[in-house]
């Protein structure tokens, strides 16, 4: 699909399937206007690898076959959900390219991955929620991944059943309302800045009954809490708790909390019944 300057593609509210690429390897090349009409775009081409968004949003995007992978060349904008199928990938072409997905991101199956390959990449990612299924991998932004919502049925904002590579980046939980679950054992920097002081971000491990934060933990607004009573927490960097933040390992938590860095508390710090 090529949209020249001044041209418009008014998408079906059903599904637009792209089955081949242009001579210069584009699945979608947008220099005009793409109107998504709440429809779905499916990449099902064995050859094409590039897509330009041209400043316009797609709605739902599903990558089922794109020559083993797909690269976005400008800032990628998806108003609905992003699904990456088994064996496929979606990564930035240039170091500053950002990715914004208002809905849910799902990485499915063997060898599927999302994200950059090189440390010079500085583009930020924003997702409604993130699910990494078995065999899939999220290669995180080297700067910031912001999670803005959760899956309504499960309340998961971030669930890793595959591989999460943190790339020394920050994962920020910024959903405006509702408690949420996060399943992952190894983060670099974590920031919690929800829409309210009583909104809990409840962490579950992916193995070993331990949540490790290799960098800093920042709780600006909302609550950090381990979901399983015996799970331990280790923060290798500094811990910052703002006036509207709470570290909430209270009396029903029996796991060990270890801070290797400075703890600065301007809000609330509740110790567990274990060792702090």
PDB file of C-alpha atoms in Angstrom:
ATOM      1  CA  UNK A   1       0.000   0.000   0.000  1.00  0.00           C
ATOM      2  CA  UNK A   2       1.497   3.301  -1.144  1.00  0.00           C
ATOM      3  CA  UNK A   3      -0.258   6.568  -0.261  1.00  0.00           C
ATOM      4  CA  UNK A   4       1.277   9.477  -2.154  1.00  0.00           C
ATOM      5  CA  UNK A   5       1.285  13.056  -0.877  1.00  0.00           C
ATOM      6  CA  UNK A   6      -2.278  14.390  -1.090  1.00  0.00           C
ATOM      7  CA  UNK A   7      -3.759  10.908  -1.301  1.00  0.00           C
ATOM      8  CA  UNK A   8      -5.947   9.162   1.308  1.00  0.00           C
ATOM      9  CA  UNK A   9      -6.600   5.549   2.180  1.00  0.00           C
ATOM     10  CA  UNK A  10      -9.885   5.322   4.101  1.00  0.00           C
ATOM     11  CA  UNK A  11      -9.542   1.857   5.586  1.00  0.00           C
ATOM     12  CA  UNK A  12     -12.312  -0.680   5.954  1.00  0.00           C
ATOM     13  CA  UNK A  13     -13.666  -1.136   9.469  1.00  0.00           C
ATOM     14  CA  UNK A  14     -12.918  -4.834   8.912  1.00  0.00           C
ATOM     15  CA  UNK A  15      -9.484  -6.092   7.856  1.00  0.00           C
ATOM     16  CA  UNK A  16      -6.938  -4.745   5.382  1.00  0.00           C
ATOM     17  CA  UNK A  17      -4.428  -7.498   4.556  1.00  0.00           C
ATOM     18  CA  UNK A  18      -1.103  -6.596   2.943  1.00  0.00           C
ATOM     19  CA  UNK A  19       0.224  -9.567   0.962  1.00  0.00           C
ATOM     20  CA  UNK A  20       3.239  -8.130  -0.863  1.00  0.00           C
ATOM     21  CA  UNK A  21       5.803  -5.332  -0.763  1.00  0.00           C
ATOM     22  CA  UNK A  22       6.748  -2.507  -3.089  1.00  0.00           C
ATOM     23  CA  UNK A  23       9.904  -2.595  -5.205  1.00  0.00           C
ATOM     24  CA  UNK A  24      11.710  -0.744  -2.392  1.00  0.00           C
ATOM     25  CA  UNK A  25      10.523  -3.209   0.282  1.00  0.00           C
ATOM     26  CA  UNK A  26       7.602  -1.313   1.846  1.00  0.00           C
ATOM     27  CA  UNK A  27       4.456  -2.964   3.122  1.00  0.00           C
ATOM     28  CA  UNK A  28       2.911   0.463   3.818  1.00  0.00           C
ATOM     29  CA  UNK A  29       4.468   3.686   2.556  1.00  0.00           C
ATOM     30  CA  UNK A  30       2.408   6.635   3.729  1.00  0.00           C
ATOM     31  CA  UNK A  31       3.187  10.158   2.547  1.00  0.00           C
ATOM     32  CA  UNK A  32      -0.492  11.173   2.553  1.00  0.00           C
ATOM     33  CA  UNK A  33      -3.337  10.262   4.911  1.00  0.00           C
ATOM     34  CA  UNK A  34      -4.217   6.890   6.428  1.00  0.00           C
ATOM     35  CA  UNK A  35      -7.664   6.882   8.095  1.00  0.00           C
ATOM     36  CA  UNK A  36      -7.966   3.694  10.149  1.00  0.00           C
ATOM     37  CA  UNK A  37     -11.784   3.645  10.704  1.00  0.00           C
ATOM     38  CA  UNK A  38     -11.259   1.299  13.699  1.00  0.00           C
ATOM     39  CA  UNK A  39     -10.171  -1.516  11.385  1.00  0.00           C
ATOM     40  CA  UNK A  40      -7.344  -4.053  11.483  1.00  0.00           C
ATOM     41  CA  UNK A  41      -4.233  -4.180   9.305  1.00  0.00           C
ATOM     42  CA  UNK A  42      -2.602  -7.588   8.811  1.00  0.00           C
ATOM     43  CA  UNK A  43       0.904  -7.986   7.395  1.00  0.00           C
ATOM     44  CA  UNK A  44       0.925 -11.314   5.531  1.00  0.00           C
ATOM     45  CA  UNK A  45       3.763 -10.927   3.070  1.00  0.00           C
ATOM     46  CA  UNK A  46       6.831 -13.117   2.809  1.00  0.00           C
ATOM     47  CA  UNK A  47       8.943 -10.262   1.441  1.00  0.00           C
ATOM     48  CA  UNK A  48       8.194  -6.808   2.813  1.00  0.00           C
ATOM     49  CA  UNK A  49      10.125  -5.423   5.772  1.00  0.00           C
ATOM     50  CA  UNK A  50       9.434  -1.666   6.039  1.00  0.00           C
ATOM     51  CA  UNK A  51       6.491   0.506   7.054  1.00  0.00           C
ATOM     52  CA  UNK A  52       6.106   4.262   7.382  1.00  0.00           C
ATOM     53  CA  UNK A  53       3.214   5.684   9.384  1.00  0.00           C
ATOM     54  CA  UNK A  54       3.463   9.262   8.113  1.00  0.00           C
ATOM     55  CA  UNK A  55       2.195  10.655  11.411  1.00  0.00           C
ATOM     56  CA  UNK A  56      -1.101   8.732  11.151  1.00  0.00           C
ATOM     57  CA  UNK A  57      -2.405   6.014  13.463  1.00  0.00           C
ATOM     58  CA  UNK A  58      -3.227   2.498  12.404  1.00  0.00           C
ATOM     59  CA  UNK A  59      -5.876   0.922  14.620  1.00  0.00           C
ATOM     60  CA  UNK A  60      -5.106  -2.774  15.228  1.00  0.00           C
ATOM     61  CA  UNK A  61      -1.945  -4.230  13.672  1.00  0.00           C
ATOM     62  CA  UNK A  62      -1.238  -7.964  13.413  1.00  0.00           C
ATOM     63  CA  UNK A  63       2.043  -9.271  11.985  1.00  0.00           C
ATOM     64  CA  UNK A  64       1.614 -12.872  10.855  1.00  0.00           C
ATOM     65  CA  UNK A  65       4.136 -13.026   8.025  1.00  0.00           C
ATOM     66  CA  UNK A  66       6.525 -10.267   7.040  1.00  0.00           C
ATOM     67  CA  UNK A  67       9.575 -12.076   5.760  1.00  0.00           C
ATOM     68  CA  UNK A  68      10.473 -13.030   9.309  1.00  0.00           C
ATOM     69  CA  UNK A  69      10.217  -9.454  10.539  1.00  0.00           C
ATOM     70  CA  UNK A  70       9.202  -5.857  10.001  1.00  0.00           C
ATOM     71  CA  UNK A  71      10.857  -2.485  10.704  1.00  0.00           C
ATOM     72  CA  UNK A  72       9.173   0.871  11.230  1.00  0.00           C
ATOM     73  CA  UNK A  73      10.956   3.925   9.776  1.00  0.00           C
ATOM     74  CA  UNK A  74       9.264   6.851  11.521  1.00  0.00           C
ATOM     75  CA  UNK A  75       7.343   7.086  14.789  1.00  0.00           C
ATOM     76  CA  UNK A  76       4.940   4.130  14.916  1.00  0.00           C
ATOM     77  CA  UNK A  77       1.396   4.985  16.049  1.00  0.00           C
ATOM     78  CA  UNK A  78      -1.173   2.284  16.822  1.00  0.00           C
ATOM     79  CA  UNK A  79      -4.520   3.292  18.314  1.00  0.00           C
ATOM     80  CA  UNK A  80      -5.665  -0.265  19.068  1.00  0.00           C
ATOM     81  CA  UNK A  81      -3.761  -3.522  19.687  1.00  0.00           C
ATOM     82  CA  UNK A  82      -0.447  -4.839  18.364  1.00  0.00           C
ATOM     83  CA  UNK A  83      -0.008  -8.606  17.919  1.00  0.00           C
ATOM     84  CA  UNK A  84       3.283 -10.110  16.768  1.00  0.00           C
ATOM     85  CA  UNK A  85       2.957 -13.698  15.568  1.00  0.00           C
ATOM     86  CA  UNK A  86       5.351 -16.618  16.005  1.00  0.00           C
ATOM     87  CA  UNK A  87       8.610 -16.177  14.124  1.00  0.00           C
ATOM     88  CA  UNK A  88       7.952 -12.491  13.435  1.00  0.00           C
ATOM     89  CA  UNK A  89       9.493  -9.294  14.753  1.00  0.00           C
ATOM     90  CA  UNK A  90       8.822  -5.573  14.848  1.00  0.00           C
ATOM     91  CA  UNK A  91      11.754  -3.228  15.438  1.00  0.00           C
ATOM     92  CA  UNK A  92      12.788   0.354  14.722  1.00  0.00           C
ATOM     93  CA  UNK A  93      14.743   1.231  11.598  1.00  0.00           C
ATOM     94  CA  UNK A  94      16.345   4.364  13.089  1.00  0.00           C
ATOM     95  CA  UNK A  95      17.679   5.112  16.561  1.00  0.00           C
ATOM     96  CA  UNK A  96      15.116   7.775  17.474  1.00  0.00           C
ATOM     97  CA  UNK A  97      11.956   6.040  16.235  1.00  0.00           C
ATOM     98  CA  UNK A  98       9.301   5.781  18.957  1.00  0.00           C
ATOM     99  CA  UNK A  99       6.457   3.273  19.322  1.00  0.00           C
ATOM    100  CA  UNK A 100       3.056   4.197  20.776  1.00  0.00           C
ATOM    101  CA  UNK A 101       0.369   1.527  21.202  1.00  0.00           C
ATOM    102  CA  UNK A 102      -2.779   2.723  22.955  1.00  0.00           C
ATOM    103  CA  UNK A 103      -4.166  -0.800  23.366  1.00  0.00           C
ATOM    104  CA  UNK A 104      -2.609  -4.136  24.314  1.00  0.00           C
ATOM    105  CA  UNK A 105       0.681  -5.491  22.990  1.00  0.00           C
ATOM    106  CA  UNK A 106       0.986  -9.272  22.634  1.00  0.00           C
ATOM    107  CA  UNK A 107       4.146 -11.091  21.543  1.00  0.00           C
ATOM    108  CA  UNK A 108       3.234 -14.633  20.563  1.00  0.00           C
ATOM    109  CA  UNK A 109       5.173 -17.821  20.111  1.00  0.00           C
ATOM    110  CA  UNK A 110       8.557 -19.100  19.064  1.00  0.00           C
ATOM    111  CA  UNK A 111      11.192 -16.484  18.117  1.00  0.00           C
ATOM    112  CA  UNK A 112       8.743 -13.581  18.049  1.00  0.00           C
ATOM    113  CA  UNK A 113      10.208 -10.342  19.353  1.00  0.00           C
ATOM    114  CA  UNK A 114       9.535  -6.651  19.673  1.00  0.00           C
ATOM    115  CA  UNK A 115      12.073  -3.907  20.166  1.00  0.00           C
ATOM    116  CA  UNK A 116      15.524  -2.610  19.233  1.00  0.00           C
ATOM    117  CA  UNK A 117      18.715  -4.569  18.676  1.00  0.00           C
ATOM    118  CA  UNK A 118      21.351  -1.916  19.424  1.00  0.00           C
ATOM    119  CA  UNK A 119      22.166   0.206  22.511  1.00  0.00           C
ATOM    120  CA  UNK A 120      22.287   3.479  20.567  1.00  0.00           C
ATOM    121  CA  UNK A 121      18.493   3.264  20.186  1.00  0.00           C
ATOM    122  CA  UNK A 122      16.879   6.054  22.236  1.00  0.00           C
ATOM    123  CA  UNK A 123      13.251   5.886  21.107  1.00  0.00           C
ATOM    124  CA  UNK A 124      10.701   5.537  23.911  1.00  0.00           C
ATOM    125  CA  UNK A 125       7.878   2.965  23.901  1.00  0.00           C
ATOM    126  CA  UNK A 126       4.368   3.447  25.283  1.00  0.00           C
ATOM    127  CA  UNK A 127       1.927   0.520  25.588  1.00  0.00           C
ATOM    128  CA  UNK A 128      -1.501   0.043  27.094  1.00  0.00           C
ATOM    129  CA  UNK A 129      -0.387  -3.344  28.437  1.00  0.00           C
ATOM    130  CA  UNK A 130       2.304  -5.881  27.535  1.00  0.00           C
ATOM    131  CA  UNK A 131       1.973  -9.684  27.333  1.00  0.00           C
ATOM    132  CA  UNK A 132       5.012 -11.782  26.394  1.00  0.00           C
ATOM    133  CA  UNK A 133       3.868 -15.316  25.698  1.00  0.00           C
ATOM    134  CA  UNK A 134       6.052 -18.443  25.822  1.00  0.00           C
ATOM    135  CA  UNK A 135       8.768 -18.258  23.160  1.00  0.00           C
ATOM    136  CA  UNK A 136       8.343 -14.518  22.675  1.00  0.00           C
ATOM    137  CA  UNK A 137      10.694 -11.710  23.717  1.00  0.00           C
ATOM    138  CA  UNK A 138      10.415  -8.030  24.476  1.00  0.00           C
ATOM    139  CA  UNK A 139      13.710  -6.232  23.890  1.00  0.00           C
ATOM    140  CA  UNK A 140      12.964  -3.120  25.915  1.00  0.00           C
ATOM    141  CA  UNK A 141      13.656   0.447  24.901  1.00  0.00           C
ATOM    142  CA  UNK A 142      17.072   1.550  26.111  1.00  0.00           C
ATOM    143  CA  UNK A 143      15.336   4.621  27.521  1.00  0.00           C
ATOM    144  CA  UNK A 144      11.738   4.197  28.750  1.00  0.00           C
ATOM    145  CA  UNK A 145       8.828   1.798  28.334  1.00  0.00           C
ATOM    146  CA  UNK A 146       5.619   3.314  29.738  1.00  0.00           C
ATOM    147  CA  UNK A 147       2.626   1.104  30.577  1.00  0.00           C
ATOM    148  CA  UNK A 148      -0.598   3.126  30.643  1.00  0.00           C
ATOM    149  CA  UNK A 149      -3.352   0.577  31.267  1.00  0.00           C
ATOM    150  CA  UNK A 150      -4.094  -3.090  31.988  1.00  0.00           C
ATOM    151  CA  UNK A 151      -6.036  -5.989  30.473  1.00  0.00           C
ATOM    152  CA  UNK A 152      -9.517  -5.683  31.942  1.00  0.00           C
ATOM    153  CA  UNK A 153     -10.210  -9.420  32.296  1.00  0.00           C
ATOM    154  CA  UNK A 154      -6.955 -10.345  34.073  1.00  0.00           C
ATOM    155  CA  UNK A 155      -5.811  -6.978  35.468  1.00  0.00           C
ATOM    156  CA  UNK A 156      -2.298  -7.634  34.121  1.00  0.00           C
ATOM    157  CA  UNK A 157      -0.429  -4.532  33.026  1.00  0.00           C
ATOM    158  CA  UNK A 158       2.770  -6.497  32.298  1.00  0.00           C
ATOM    159  CA  UNK A 159       2.976 -10.298  32.069  1.00  0.00           C
ATOM    160  CA  UNK A 160       6.097 -12.136  31.029  1.00  0.00           C
ATOM    161  CA  UNK A 161       5.730 -15.828  30.161  1.00  0.00           C
ATOM    162  CA  UNK A 162       8.664 -15.693  27.739  1.00  0.00           C
ATOM    163  CA  UNK A 163      11.754 -13.440  27.783  1.00  0.00           C
ATOM    164  CA  UNK A 164      12.121  -9.847  28.945  1.00  0.00           C
ATOM    165  CA  UNK A 165      15.434  -8.128  28.126  1.00  0.00           C
ATOM    166  CA  UNK A 166      15.538  -4.875  30.096  1.00  0.00           C
ATOM    167  CA  UNK A 167      18.437  -3.223  28.177  1.00  0.00           C
ATOM    168  CA  UNK A 168      19.162  -1.031  31.226  1.00  0.00           C
ATOM    169  CA  UNK A 169      15.993   0.895  30.489  1.00  0.00           C
ATOM    170  CA  UNK A 170      13.169   2.143  32.704  1.00  0.00           C
ATOM    171  CA  UNK A 171       9.718   0.568  32.890  1.00  0.00           C
ATOM    172  CA  UNK A 172       7.163   3.103  34.091  1.00  0.00           C
ATOM    173  CA  UNK A 173       3.701   2.078  35.299  1.00  0.00           C
ATOM    174  CA  UNK A 174       1.392   5.032  34.732  1.00  0.00           C
ATOM    175  CA  UNK A 175      -2.151   3.681  34.465  1.00  0.00           C
ATOM    176  CA  UNK A 176      -4.720   6.189  35.722  1.00  0.00           C
ATOM    177  CA  UNK A 177      -7.002   3.872  37.706  1.00  0.00           C
ATOM    178  CA  UNK A 178      -7.435   0.319  39.002  1.00  0.00           C
ATOM    179  CA  UNK A 179      -4.994  -2.040  40.687  1.00  0.00           C
ATOM    180  CA  UNK A 180      -2.797  -4.050  38.338  1.00  0.00           C
ATOM    181  CA  UNK A 181      -0.495  -7.072  38.279  1.00  0.00           C
ATOM    182  CA  UNK A 182       3.074  -7.202  36.998  1.00  0.00           C
ATOM    183  CA  UNK A 183       4.750 -10.571  36.417  1.00  0.00           C
ATOM    184  CA  UNK A 184       8.513 -10.278  36.001  1.00  0.00           C
ATOM    185  CA  UNK A 185      11.530 -11.063  38.180  1.00  0.00           C
ATOM    186  CA  UNK A 186      14.203  -8.800  36.667  1.00  0.00           C
ATOM    187  CA  UNK A 187      13.869  -5.115  35.902  1.00  0.00           C
ATOM    188  CA  UNK A 188      16.481  -2.407  35.601  1.00  0.00           C
ATOM    189  CA  UNK A 189      14.773   0.865  36.640  1.00  0.00           C
ATOM    190  CA  UNK A 190      11.133   0.806  37.777  1.00  0.00           C
ATOM    191  CA  UNK A 191       8.926   3.861  38.233  1.00  0.00           C
ATOM    192  CA  UNK A 192       5.378   3.887  39.579  1.00  0.00           C
ATOM    193  CA  UNK A 193       3.354   7.011  38.839  1.00  0.00           C
ATOM    194  CA  UNK A 194      -0.318   6.030  38.737  1.00  0.00           C
ATOM    195  CA  UNK A 195      -3.425   8.187  38.737  1.00  0.00           C
ATOM    196  CA  UNK A 196      -4.017   7.933  42.497  1.00  0.00           C
ATOM    197  CA  UNK A 197      -2.233   7.411  45.809  1.00  0.00           C
ATOM    198  CA  UNK A 198      -4.118   4.198  46.626  1.00  0.00           C
ATOM    199  CA  UNK A 199      -3.620   2.439  43.284  1.00  0.00           C
ATOM    200  CA  UNK A 200      -1.544  -0.711  43.809  1.00  0.00           C
ATOM    201  CA  UNK A 201       0.943  -2.181  41.361  1.00  0.00           C
ATOM    202  CA  UNK A 202       1.259  -5.773  42.559  1.00  0.00           C
ATOM    203  CA  UNK A 203       4.397  -7.659  41.514  1.00  0.00           C
ATOM    204  CA  UNK A 204       4.673 -11.423  40.955  1.00  0.00           C
ATOM    205  CA  UNK A 205       7.932 -13.235  40.235  1.00  0.00           C
ATOM    206  CA  UNK A 206       8.550 -15.345  37.142  1.00  0.00           C
ATOM    207  CA  UNK A 207      10.708 -17.745  39.149  1.00  0.00           C
ATOM    208  CA  UNK A 208      12.793 -17.964  42.290  1.00  0.00           C
ATOM    209  CA  UNK A 209      10.360 -16.084  44.560  1.00  0.00           C
ATOM    210  CA  UNK A 210      12.415 -12.947  43.991  1.00  0.00           C
ATOM    211  CA  UNK A 211      11.883  -9.585  42.300  1.00  0.00           C
ATOM    212  CA  UNK A 212      15.182  -7.901  41.470  1.00  0.00           C
ATOM    213  CA  UNK A 213      15.489  -4.266  40.412  1.00  0.00           C
ATOM    214  CA  UNK A 214      19.057  -3.786  39.166  1.00  0.00           C
ATOM    215  CA  UNK A 215      18.797  -0.010  39.024  1.00  0.00           C
ATOM    216  CA  UNK A 216      16.505   2.396  40.883  1.00  0.00           C
ATOM    217  CA  UNK A 217      12.975   2.073  42.232  1.00  0.00           C
ATOM    218  CA  UNK A 218      10.957   5.306  42.097  1.00  0.00           C
ATOM    219  CA  UNK A 219       7.462   5.472  43.581  1.00  0.00           C
ATOM    220  CA  UNK A 220       6.076   8.879  42.661  1.00  0.00           C
ATOM    221  CA  UNK A 221       2.354   8.160  43.075  1.00  0.00           C
ATOM    222  CA  UNK A 222       0.691   4.860  43.942  1.00  0.00           C
ATOM    223  CA  UNK A 223       1.851   1.714  45.725  1.00  0.00           C
ATOM    224  CA  UNK A 224       4.523  -0.911  45.140  1.00  0.00           C
ATOM    225  CA  UNK A 225       3.530  -4.270  46.640  1.00  0.00           C
ATOM    226  CA  UNK A 226       4.553  -7.913  46.247  1.00  0.00           C
ATOM    227  CA  UNK A 227       1.511 -10.095  45.555  1.00  0.00           C
ATOM    228  CA  UNK A 228       2.882 -13.339  47.062  1.00  0.00           C
ATOM    229  CA  UNK A 229       3.548 -13.167  50.795  1.00  0.00           C
ATOM    230  CA  UNK A 230       6.923 -14.933  50.790  1.00  0.00           C
ATOM    231  CA  UNK A 231       8.481 -13.258  47.743  1.00  0.00           C
ATOM    232  CA  UNK A 232      11.637 -11.233  48.337  1.00  0.00           C
ATOM    233  CA  UNK A 233      12.628  -7.871  46.847  1.00  0.00           C
ATOM    234  CA  UNK A 234      16.162  -6.670  46.082  1.00  0.00           C
ATOM    235  CA  UNK A 235      16.849  -3.123  44.858  1.00  0.00           C
ATOM    236  CA  UNK A 236      20.471  -2.639  43.796  1.00  0.00           C
ATOM    237  CA  UNK A 237      20.148   1.089  43.145  1.00  0.00           C
ATOM    238  CA  UNK A 238      18.415   3.821  45.108  1.00  0.00           C
ATOM    239  CA  UNK A 239      14.803   3.843  46.260  1.00  0.00           C
ATOM    240  CA  UNK A 240      12.832   7.090  46.040  1.00  0.00           C
ATOM    241  CA  UNK A 241       9.373   7.347  47.593  1.00  0.00           C
ATOM    242  CA  UNK A 242       7.508  10.569  46.809  1.00  0.00           C
ATOM    243  CA  UNK A 243       4.926  12.295  48.998  1.00  0.00           C
ATOM    244  CA  UNK A 244       2.129  10.390  47.201  1.00  0.00           C
ATOM    245  CA  UNK A 245       3.981   7.090  47.057  1.00  0.00           C
ATOM    246  CA  UNK A 246       3.990   3.993  49.244  1.00  0.00           C
ATOM    247  CA  UNK A 247       6.315   1.009  49.541  1.00  0.00           C
ATOM    248  CA  UNK A 248       3.667  -1.339  50.839  1.00  0.00           C
ATOM    249  CA  UNK A 249       5.256  -4.576  52.052  1.00  0.00           C
ATOM    250  CA  UNK A 250       3.124  -4.522  55.160  1.00  0.00           C
ATOM    251  CA  UNK A 251       2.418  -7.167  57.803  1.00  0.00           C
ATOM    252  CA  UNK A 252       1.015  -9.753  55.375  1.00  0.00           C
ATOM    253  CA  UNK A 253       4.364  -9.879  53.560  1.00  0.00           C
ATOM    254  CA  UNK A 254       7.018 -12.205  54.955  1.00  0.00           C
ATOM    255  CA  UNK A 255       9.701 -11.981  52.268  1.00  0.00           C
ATOM    256  CA  UNK A 256      13.055 -10.270  52.710  1.00  0.00           C
ATOM    257  CA  UNK A 257      13.530  -6.730  51.385  1.00  0.00           C
ATOM    258  CA  UNK A 258      17.111  -5.684  50.572  1.00  0.00           C
ATOM    259  CA  UNK A 259      18.105  -2.143  49.560  1.00  0.00           C
ATOM    260  CA  UNK A 260      21.714  -1.849  48.394  1.00  0.00           C
ATOM    261  CA  UNK A 261      21.315   1.872  47.741  1.00  0.00           C
ATOM    262  CA  UNK A 262      19.940   4.875  49.577  1.00  0.00           C
ATOM    263  CA  UNK A 263      16.260   4.915  50.562  1.00  0.00           C
ATOM    264  CA  UNK A 264      14.713   8.395  50.397  1.00  0.00           C
ATOM    265  CA  UNK A 265      11.218   8.389  51.862  1.00  0.00           C
ATOM    266  CA  UNK A 266       8.906  11.396  51.572  1.00  0.00           C
ATOM    267  CA  UNK A 267       5.778   9.216  51.604  1.00  0.00           C
ATOM    268  CA  UNK A 268       5.082   5.868  53.309  1.00  0.00           C
ATOM    269  CA  UNK A 269       7.374   2.876  53.836  1.00  0.00           C
ATOM    270  CA  UNK A 270       5.772  -0.229  55.343  1.00  0.00           C
ATOM    271  CA  UNK A 271       8.131  -2.997  56.350  1.00  0.00           C
ATOM    272  CA  UNK A 272       7.356  -6.676  55.939  1.00  0.00           C
ATOM    273  CA  UNK A 273       7.175  -9.170  58.785  1.00  0.00           C
ATOM    274  CA  UNK A 274      10.376 -10.640  57.368  1.00  0.00           C
ATOM    275  CA  UNK A 275      13.797  -8.964  57.189  1.00  0.00           C
ATOM    276  CA  UNK A 276      14.237  -5.402  55.886  1.00  0.00           C
TER     277      UNK A 276
END
